[in-house]
PDB file of C-alpha atoms in Angstrom:
ATOM      1  CA  MET A   1     -51.767-119.052  83.994  1.00  0.00           C
ATOM      2  CA  ARG A   2     -49.116-116.392  84.234  1.00  0.00           C
ATOM      3  CA  LYS A   3     -46.804-115.725  81.257  1.00  0.00           C
ATOM      4  CA  LEU A   4     -43.208-116.501  81.984  1.00  0.00           C
ATOM      5  CA  ARG A   5     -40.868-113.671  81.084  1.00  0.00           C
ATOM      6  CA  PRO A   6     -37.218-114.365  80.505  1.00  0.00           C
ATOM      7  CA  ARG A   7     -35.086-113.128  83.357  1.00  0.00           C
ATOM      8  CA  LEU A   8     -33.017-110.127  82.455  1.00  0.00           C
ATOM      9  CA  ASN A   9     -29.783-109.126  84.045  1.00  0.00           C
ATOM     10  CA  THR A  10     -29.564-105.604  85.462  1.00  0.00           C
ATOM     11  CA  LYS A  11     -27.777-104.168  82.420  1.00  0.00           C
ATOM     12  CA  ALA A  12     -30.441-105.456  80.012  1.00  0.00           C
ATOM     13  CA  ARG A  13     -33.267-104.279  82.328  1.00  0.00           C
ATOM     14  CA  LYS A  14     -31.823-100.742  82.476  1.00  0.00           C
ATOM     15  CA  LEU A  15     -31.478-100.658  78.694  1.00  0.00           C
ATOM     16  CA  LEU A  16     -35.075-101.833  78.204  1.00  0.00           C
ATOM     17  CA  ASN A  17     -36.384 -99.262  80.702  1.00  0.00           C
ATOM     18  CA  SER A  18     -34.414 -96.446  79.060  1.00  0.00           C
ATOM     19  CA  GLU A  19     -35.731 -97.422  75.596  1.00  0.00           C
ATOM     20  CA  GLN A  20     -39.304 -97.454  76.903  1.00  0.00           C
ATOM     21  CA  SER A  21     -38.878 -94.063  78.556  1.00  0.00           C
ATOM     22  CA  VAL A  22     -37.403 -92.601  75.341  1.00  0.00           C
ATOM     23  CA  ALA A  23     -40.361 -93.943  73.355  1.00  0.00           C
ATOM     24  CA  LYS A  24     -42.831 -92.390  75.859  1.00  0.00           C
ATOM     25  CA  GLU A  25     -40.967 -89.066  75.697  1.00  0.00           C
ATOM     26  CA  LEU A  26     -41.099 -89.008  71.884  1.00  0.00           C
ATOM     27  CA  ALA A  27     -44.818 -89.839  71.867  1.00  0.00           C
ATOM     28  CA  TRP A  28     -45.508 -86.998  74.330  1.00  0.00           C
ATOM     29  CA  ARG A  29     -43.466 -84.530  72.240  1.00  0.00           C
ATOM     30  CA  ARG A  30     -45.248 -85.513  69.034  1.00  0.00           C
ATOM     31  CA  SER A  31     -48.644 -84.977  70.627  1.00  0.00           C
ATOM     32  CA  SER A  32     -47.643 -81.595  72.085  1.00  0.00           C
ATOM     33  CA  LEU A  33     -46.152 -80.383  68.782  1.00  0.00           C
ATOM     34  CA  ARG A  34     -49.300 -81.064  66.779  1.00  0.00           C
ATOM     35  CA  PRO A  35     -51.122 -77.844  65.894  1.00  0.00           C
ATOM     36  CA  THR A  36     -54.494 -77.506  67.521  1.00  0.00           C
ATOM     37  CA  PRO A  37     -57.514 -76.886  65.266  1.00  0.00           C
ATOM     38  CA  THR A  38     -57.879 -73.356  66.649  1.00  0.00           C
ATOM     39  CA  THR A  39     -54.426 -72.190  65.496  1.00  0.00           C
ATOM     40  CA  PRO A  40     -54.244 -71.706  61.711  1.00  0.00           C
ATOM     41  CA  VAL A  41     -51.113 -72.945  59.963  1.00  0.00           C
ATOM     42  CA  GLN A  42     -49.406 -70.236  57.935  1.00  0.00           C
ATOM     43  CA  PHE A  43     -47.103 -70.946  55.017  1.00  0.00           C
ATOM     44  CA  PRO A  44     -44.467 -68.503  53.759  1.00  0.00           C
ATOM     45  CA  LEU A  45     -45.384 -66.584  50.619  1.00  0.00           C
ATOM     46  CA  THR A  46     -42.099 -67.335  48.847  1.00  0.00           C
ATOM     47  CA  THR A  47     -42.081 -69.384  45.669  1.00  0.00           C
ATOM     48  CA  PHE A  48     -39.737 -72.305  45.294  1.00  0.00           C
ATOM     49  CA  LYS A  49     -37.732 -72.998  42.175  1.00  0.00           C
ATOM     50  CA  MET A  50     -37.485 -76.599  41.062  1.00  0.00           C
ATOM     51  CA  ALA A  51     -34.036 -78.100  41.498  1.00  0.00           C
ATOM     52  CA  VAL A  52     -32.024 -78.678  38.330  1.00  0.00           C
ATOM     53  CA  ARG A  53     -31.039 -82.297  37.956  1.00  0.00           C
ATOM     54  CA  THR A  54     -27.498 -82.889  36.836  1.00  0.00           C
ATOM     55  CA  HIS A  55     -27.227 -86.670  36.862  1.00  0.00           C
ATOM     56  CA  GLY A  56     -23.820 -88.001  35.955  1.00  0.00           C
ATOM     57  CA  ILE A  57     -22.080 -84.640  36.315  1.00  0.00           C
ATOM     58  CA  ALA A  58     -19.791 -84.299  39.300  1.00  0.00           C
ATOM     59  CA  SER A  59     -18.497 -80.882  40.258  1.00  0.00           C
ATOM     60  CA  SER A  60     -16.070 -82.492  42.668  1.00  0.00           C
ATOM     61  CA  ARG A  61     -12.518 -82.559  41.292  1.00  0.00           C
ATOM     62  CA  SER A  62     -11.799 -86.024  42.648  1.00  0.00           C
ATOM     63  CA  LYS A  63     -15.028 -87.492  41.225  1.00  0.00           C
ATOM     64  CA  SER A  64     -14.412 -85.896  37.816  1.00  0.00           C
ATOM     65  CA  ARG A  65     -10.866 -87.282  37.745  1.00  0.00           C
ATOM     66  CA  LYS A  66     -12.092 -90.717  38.784  1.00  0.00           C
ATOM     67  CA  ALA A  67     -14.721 -90.696  36.014  1.00  0.00           C
ATOM     68  CA  HIS A  68     -12.088 -89.637  33.472  1.00  0.00           C
ATOM     69  CA  PHE A  69      -9.472 -92.236  34.366  1.00  0.00           C
ATOM     70  CA  GLN A  70     -11.971 -95.076  34.834  1.00  0.00           C
ATOM     71  CA  ALA A  71     -13.886 -94.296  31.621  1.00  0.00           C
ATOM     72  CA  PRO A  72     -14.747 -97.292  29.429  1.00  0.00           C
ATOM     73  CA  SER A  73     -13.257 -97.593  25.945  1.00  0.00           C
ATOM     74  CA  SER A  74     -16.392 -96.172  24.277  1.00  0.00           C
ATOM     75  CA  GLU A  75     -16.099 -92.951  26.311  1.00  0.00           C
ATOM     76  CA  ARG A  76     -12.318 -92.790  25.854  1.00  0.00           C
ATOM     77  CA  ARG A  77     -12.891 -92.657  22.088  1.00  0.00           C
ATOM     78  CA  VAL A  78     -14.744 -89.342  22.549  1.00  0.00           C
ATOM     79  CA  ILE A  79     -12.174 -88.061  25.070  1.00  0.00           C
ATOM     80  CA  LEU A  80      -9.457 -88.745  22.467  1.00  0.00           C
ATOM     81  CA  SER A  81     -10.834 -86.096  20.086  1.00  0.00           C
ATOM     82  CA  ALA A  82      -8.643 -83.663  18.199  1.00  0.00           C
ATOM     83  CA  PRO A  83      -9.391 -80.295  16.573  1.00  0.00           C
ATOM     84  CA  VAL A  84      -9.474 -80.144  12.770  1.00  0.00           C
ATOM     85  CA  SER A  85      -7.631 -77.671  10.527  1.00  0.00           C
ATOM     86  CA  LYS A  86      -9.303 -74.494   9.209  1.00  0.00           C
ATOM     87  CA  GLU A  87      -9.754 -76.017   5.730  1.00  0.00           C
ATOM     88  CA  LEU A  88     -11.539 -79.100   7.126  1.00  0.00           C
ATOM     89  CA  LYS A  89     -13.578 -76.882   9.460  1.00  0.00           C
ATOM     90  CA  GLU A  90     -14.906 -74.909   6.479  1.00  0.00           C
ATOM     91  CA  LYS A  91     -15.398 -78.014   4.326  1.00  0.00           C
ATOM     92  CA  TYR A  92     -17.255 -80.215   6.842  1.00  0.00           C
ATOM     93  CA  GLY A  93     -18.586 -77.712   9.410  1.00  0.00           C
ATOM     94  CA  ILE A  94     -17.016 -79.455  12.429  1.00  0.00           C
ATOM     95  CA  ARG A  95     -14.545 -78.220  15.048  1.00  0.00           C
ATOM     96  CA  SER A  96     -13.187 -81.513  16.387  1.00  0.00           C
ATOM     97  CA  ILE A  97     -13.656 -85.229  15.876  1.00  0.00           C
ATOM     98  CA  PRO A  98     -12.556 -88.437  17.634  1.00  0.00           C
ATOM     99  CA  ILE A  99      -9.136 -89.319  16.267  1.00  0.00           C
ATOM    100  CA  ARG A 100      -8.445 -92.610  14.487  1.00  0.00           C
ATOM    101  CA  LYS A 101      -5.705 -94.567  12.787  1.00  0.00           C
ATOM    102  CA  ASP A 102      -4.624 -93.277   9.331  1.00  0.00           C
ATOM    103  CA  ASP A 103      -5.660 -89.643   9.985  1.00  0.00           C
ATOM    104  CA  GLU A 104      -2.900 -87.183   9.092  1.00  0.00           C
ATOM    105  CA  VAL A 105      -1.980 -84.705  11.823  1.00  0.00           C
ATOM    106  CA  VAL A 106       0.404 -81.879  12.633  1.00  0.00           C
ATOM    107  CA  VAL A 107       1.658 -81.428  16.217  1.00  0.00           C
ATOM    108  CA  ALA A 108       0.560 -78.031  17.598  1.00  0.00           C
ATOM    109  CA  ARG A 109       2.030 -78.122  21.129  1.00  0.00           C
ATOM    110  CA  GLY A 110       5.024 -79.530  22.945  1.00  0.00           C
ATOM    111  CA  SER A 111       8.585 -80.467  22.063  1.00  0.00           C
ATOM    112  CA  GLN A 112       7.482 -82.048  18.757  1.00  0.00           C
ATOM    113  CA  LYS A 113       5.608 -78.898  17.613  1.00  0.00           C
ATOM    114  CA  GLY A 114       5.422 -78.467  13.827  1.00  0.00           C
ATOM    115  CA  ARG A 115       6.083 -82.113  12.962  1.00  0.00           C
ATOM    116  CA  GLU A 116       3.503 -83.968  10.920  1.00  0.00           C
ATOM    117  CA  GLY A 117       2.654 -87.512   9.973  1.00  0.00           C
ATOM    118  CA  LYS A 118       0.062 -90.258   9.814  1.00  0.00           C
ATOM    119  CA  ILE A 119      -1.374 -91.825  12.984  1.00  0.00           C
ATOM    120  CA  THR A 120      -0.126 -95.384  13.412  1.00  0.00           C
ATOM    121  CA  ASN A 121      -1.879 -96.283  16.670  1.00  0.00           C
ATOM    122  CA  VAL A 122      -4.534 -94.929  19.063  1.00  0.00           C
ATOM    123  CA  TYR A 123      -3.785 -96.231  22.561  1.00  0.00           C
ATOM    124  CA  ARG A 124      -7.062 -95.670  24.432  1.00  0.00           C
ATOM    125  CA  LEU A 125      -5.832 -97.246  27.656  1.00  0.00           C
ATOM    126  CA  LYS A 126      -3.127 -94.588  28.086  1.00  0.00           C
ATOM    127  CA  PHE A 127      -5.032 -91.702  26.394  1.00  0.00           C
ATOM    128  CA  SER A 128      -2.335 -91.346  23.747  1.00  0.00           C
ATOM    129  CA  ILE A 129      -1.696 -91.598  20.022  1.00  0.00           C
ATOM    130  CA  PHE A 130       1.409 -92.480  18.020  1.00  0.00           C
ATOM    131  CA  VAL A 131       2.417 -90.607  14.864  1.00  0.00           C
ATOM    132  CA  GLU A 132       4.418 -92.232  12.062  1.00  0.00           C
ATOM    133  CA  LYS A 133       7.679 -90.240  12.042  1.00  0.00           C
ATOM    134  CA  ILE A 134       7.736 -89.091  15.661  1.00  0.00           C
ATOM    135  CA  VAL A 135      10.141 -91.534  17.335  1.00  0.00           C
ATOM    136  CA  ARG A 136      12.981 -91.515  19.858  1.00  0.00           C
ATOM    137  CA  ASP A 137      16.137 -93.631  19.557  1.00  0.00           C
ATOM    138  CA  LYS A 138      17.047 -95.788  22.547  1.00  0.00           C
ATOM    139  CA  SER A 139      20.621 -96.339  23.711  1.00  0.00           C
ATOM    140  CA  ASN A 140      20.685 -99.752  22.016  1.00  0.00           C
ATOM    141  CA  GLY A 141      19.735 -98.172  18.664  1.00  0.00           C
ATOM    142  CA  GLN A 142      16.106 -99.262  18.692  1.00  0.00           C
ATOM    143  CA  SER A 143      13.550 -96.548  17.784  1.00  0.00           C
ATOM    144  CA  VAL A 144      10.457 -96.131  19.978  1.00  0.00           C
ATOM    145  CA  PRO A 145       7.357 -94.064  19.076  1.00  0.00           C
ATOM    146  CA  ILE A 146       6.672 -91.042  21.309  1.00  0.00           C
ATOM    147  CA  PRO A 147       3.130 -90.956  22.740  1.00  0.00           C
ATOM    148  CA  LEU A 148       1.160 -87.723  22.205  1.00  0.00           C
ATOM    149  CA  HIS A 149      -2.178 -86.535  23.558  1.00  0.00           C
ATOM    150  CA  PRO A 150      -4.737 -85.910  20.763  1.00  0.00           C
ATOM    151  CA  SER A 151      -5.579 -82.436  22.106  1.00  0.00           C
ATOM    152  CA  LYS A 152      -2.013 -81.373  21.205  1.00  0.00           C
ATOM    153  CA  VAL A 153      -2.382 -82.183  17.499  1.00  0.00           C
ATOM    154  CA  VAL A 154      -4.479 -80.780  14.635  1.00  0.00           C
ATOM    155  CA  ILE A 155      -6.031 -83.106  12.056  1.00  0.00           C
ATOM    156  CA  THR A 156      -5.042 -82.030   8.529  1.00  0.00           C
ATOM    157  CA  LYS A 157      -6.468 -84.962   6.554  1.00  0.00           C
ATOM    158  CA  LEU A 158      -9.274 -87.309   7.586  1.00  0.00           C
ATOM    159  CA  HIS A 159      -9.341 -91.018   6.816  1.00  0.00           C
ATOM    160  CA  LEU A 160     -12.897 -91.303   5.490  1.00  0.00           C
ATOM    161  CA  ASP A 161     -15.128 -94.324   5.157  1.00  0.00           C
ATOM    162  CA  LYS A 162     -18.921 -94.705   5.255  1.00  0.00           C
ATOM    163  CA  ASP A 163     -19.182 -94.667   9.063  1.00  0.00           C
ATOM    164  CA  ARG A 164     -16.847 -91.689   9.472  1.00  0.00           C
ATOM    165  CA  GLU A 165     -18.844 -89.689   6.893  1.00  0.00           C
ATOM    166  CA  GLN A 166     -22.053 -90.398   8.829  1.00  0.00           C
ATOM    167  CA  ILE A 167     -20.399 -89.224  12.066  1.00  0.00           C
ATOM    168  CA  ILE A 168     -19.219 -85.997  10.397  1.00  0.00           C
ATOM    169  CA  GLU A 169     -22.707 -85.442   8.946  1.00  0.00           C
ATOM    170  CA  ARG A 170     -24.311 -85.958  12.366  1.00  0.00           C
ATOM    171  CA  ILE A 171     -21.908 -83.544  14.109  1.00  0.00           C
ATOM    172  CA  ALA A 172     -22.372 -80.876  11.409  1.00  0.00           C
ATOM    173  CA  LYS A 173     -26.168 -81.207  11.573  1.00  0.00           C
ATOM    174  CA  GLY A 174     -26.095 -80.739  15.364  1.00  0.00           C
ATOM    175  CA  ARG A 175     -23.903 -77.629  15.071  1.00  0.00           C
ATOM    176  CA  GLU A 176     -26.261 -76.130  12.464  1.00  0.00           C
ATOM    177  CA  ALA A 177     -29.272 -76.795  14.718  1.00  0.00           C
ATOM    178  CA  VAL A 178     -27.579 -74.987  17.619  1.00  0.00           C
ATOM    179  CA  LYS A 179     -26.619 -72.035  15.380  1.00  0.00           C
ATOM    180  CA  SER A 180     -30.177 -71.679  14.027  1.00  0.00           C
ATOM    181  CA  LYS A 181     -31.624 -71.940  17.544  1.00  0.00           C
ATOM    182  CA  SER A 182     -29.405 -69.152  18.915  1.00  0.00           C
ATOM    183  CA  ALA A 183     -29.935 -66.847  15.906  1.00  0.00           C
TER     184      ALA A 183
END
């Protein structure tokens, strides 16, 4: 008994025929491109260097900005780091540390340069900190704290507890390891 094929309209038949002819053409090309056993295959004598993997590092400006502004709170803590004063640098062996409430700072850049005070709030969502005596008076007499970026201040006194001391120890140990490695 003969198999019944579904009837195709002319458009579908042309499409099917063209697909079959393309498949035949590709098969013929593949067979003709295969090297015959008589012709030896020669490889270039250049050596290839393995690619360096840089996962999580975008060189694109837009991707870097997106990563910065969409960073989770744990990463924002590290972004909100501030340099430490020369005295603290010599004492603890660190250059900068994530800023926290109750650290004492002096403003190094901007319109508030030279003013100092204790940090009252670290606002991770807006990448800013608030310092005790740095405020602006509103027209109704109310005083509002001025937000500052931590990179524009210098830490003069650290608020230390057990966890903070461990962090400082870890950073200092890493810096010493790098110094000994390079020397």
